[in-house]
């Protein structure tokens, strides 16, 4: 069993900062890609950022230069540092990790429970 638990998020004024964390626990052999998605009300899910096992990153154009994704492999945790937040960043943010539970099983896709981020004056 693998569980992803998110923390962070909340309400912040425009221009402010927040950090999200997503820790995986359980039977974990290795973790490949880690991602953050978001879904705003009435909109489709959007891939915000991705970091691979080598630390290479990719960002959506809408957050490039403002958000930073990072990972701590010792803690099986991925972070999303969000700076210069805008009202249009308001959404529920979900983490997603590609996890192998043994050396012999296919990689599975696991999701966090989601965290609300609201940017408002």
Coordinates of C-alpha atoms in Angstrom, one line a residue:
X1 CA 0.0 0.0 0.0
X2 CA 1.2 3.5 -0.9
X3 CA -0.2 6.7 0.4
X4 CA 0.5 10.3 -0.7
X5 CA -0.3 13.0 1.8
X6 CA -0.3 16.7 0.8
X7 CA 0.3 19.6 3.2
X8 CA 0.4 23.3 2.8
X9 CA -1.9 25.5 0.7
X10 CA -4.5 27.9 2.1
X11 CA -5.4 31.5 1.5
X12 CA -2.8 34.1 0.4
X13 CA -3.0 37.7 -1.0
X14 CA -1.9 38.4 -4.6
X15 CA 1.9 38.6 -4.7
X16 CA 2.3 36.2 -1.8
X17 CA 4.0 32.8 -1.5
X18 CA 2.9 29.3 -0.4
X19 CA 4.6 26.0 -0.4
X20 CA 3.0 22.6 -1.0
X21 CA 4.5 19.3 0.1
X22 CA 3.5 15.8 -0.9
X23 CA 5.0 12.9 1.1
X24 CA 4.7 9.2 -0.1
X25 CA 4.7 6.4 2.5
X26 CA 4.2 2.7 2.5
X27 CA 5.9 0.0 0.4
X28 CA 8.1 2.0 -1.9
X29 CA 11.1 0.6 -4.0
X30 CA 11.6 3.6 -6.2
X31 CA 10.0 6.8 -7.4
X32 CA 10.3 8.1 -10.9
X33 CA 8.6 11.2 -12.1
X34 CA 6.8 13.5 -9.6
X35 CA 4.2 16.0 -10.7
X36 CA 1.9 18.7 -9.6
X37 CA -1.4 19.3 -11.3
X38 CA -4.2 21.8 -10.5
X39 CA -7.8 22.1 -11.3
X40 CA -9.6 25.4 -11.1
X41 CA -13.4 25.6 -10.9
X42 CA -15.0 24.9 -14.3
X43 CA -11.7 24.1 -15.9
X44 CA -9.8 21.0 -17.0
X45 CA -6.9 19.7 -15.0
X46 CA -3.6 21.3 -15.8
X47 CA -0.1 19.9 -15.4
X48 CA 1.8 22.6 -13.5
X49 CA 5.2 21.1 -13.0
X50 CA 7.2 17.8 -13.3
X51 CA 10.5 16.7 -11.9
X52 CA 12.1 13.4 -13.0
X53 CA 14.3 11.1 -11.0
X54 CA 17.4 13.0 -12.2
X55 CA 16.1 16.3 -11.0
X56 CA 15.2 17.7 -14.4
X57 CA 12.2 20.0 -14.3
X58 CA 9.5 21.3 -16.7
X59 CA 6.9 23.9 -16.0
X60 CA 3.7 25.1 -17.6
X61 CA 4.1 28.5 -19.2
X62 CA 1.6 30.0 -16.9
X63 CA 3.8 29.4 -13.8
X64 CA 7.3 29.5 -15.3
X65 CA 9.6 31.8 -13.3
X66 CA 7.2 31.9 -10.3
X67 CA 6.9 28.3 -9.2
X68 CA 9.7 25.8 -8.3
X69 CA 9.3 22.1 -8.1
X70 CA 11.8 20.1 -6.0
X71 CA 12.2 16.7 -4.4
X72 CA 13.8 15.1 -1.4
X73 CA 14.4 11.5 -2.4
X74 CA 15.4 10.5 1.2
X75 CA 11.9 11.6 2.3
X76 CA 10.0 10.5 -0.8
X77 CA 8.6 14.0 -0.9
X78 CA 8.0 16.5 -3.6
X79 CA 7.5 20.3 -3.0
X80 CA 6.0 23.1 -5.0
X81 CA 7.2 26.6 -4.0
X82 CA 4.8 29.1 -5.4
X83 CA 5.9 32.8 -5.4
X84 CA 4.3 35.9 -6.9
X85 CA 0.9 34.2 -6.7
X86 CA -2.0 35.6 -8.8
X87 CA -5.7 35.2 -8.5
X88 CA -5.7 32.9 -11.5
X89 CA -3.5 30.4 -9.6
X90 CA -6.5 29.7 -7.4
X91 CA -7.3 25.9 -7.7
X92 CA -7.1 22.6 -6.0
X93 CA -3.5 21.3 -6.4
X94 CA -2.8 17.6 -6.6
X95 CA 0.5 15.7 -6.5
X96 CA 1.1 12.6 -8.6
X97 CA 4.0 10.2 -8.2
X98 CA 5.1 7.3 -10.4
X99 CA 6.1 4.6 -7.8
X100 CA 7.4 1.1 -8.0
X101 CA 6.6 -0.9 -4.9
X102 CA 9.1 -3.8 -5.8
X103 CA 11.8 -4.3 -8.4
X104 CA 9.5 -6.6 -10.2
X105 CA 6.2 -4.8 -10.4
X106 CA 5.2 -2.1 -13.0
X107 CA 5.3 1.5 -11.9
X108 CA 2.0 2.7 -10.6
X109 CA 0.5 6.2 -10.6
X110 CA -0.5 7.5 -7.2
X111 CA -2.3 10.7 -6.2
X112 CA -2.5 13.0 -3.3
X113 CA -5.8 14.1 -1.8
X114 CA -5.6 17.6 -3.1
X115 CA -5.0 21.0 -1.4
X116 CA -7.0 24.2 -2.0
X117 CA -4.9 27.2 -2.9
X118 CA -6.8 30.5 -2.9
X119 CA -5.3 33.8 -4.0
X120 CA -7.5 36.7 -3.1
X121 CA -7.2 40.2 -1.6

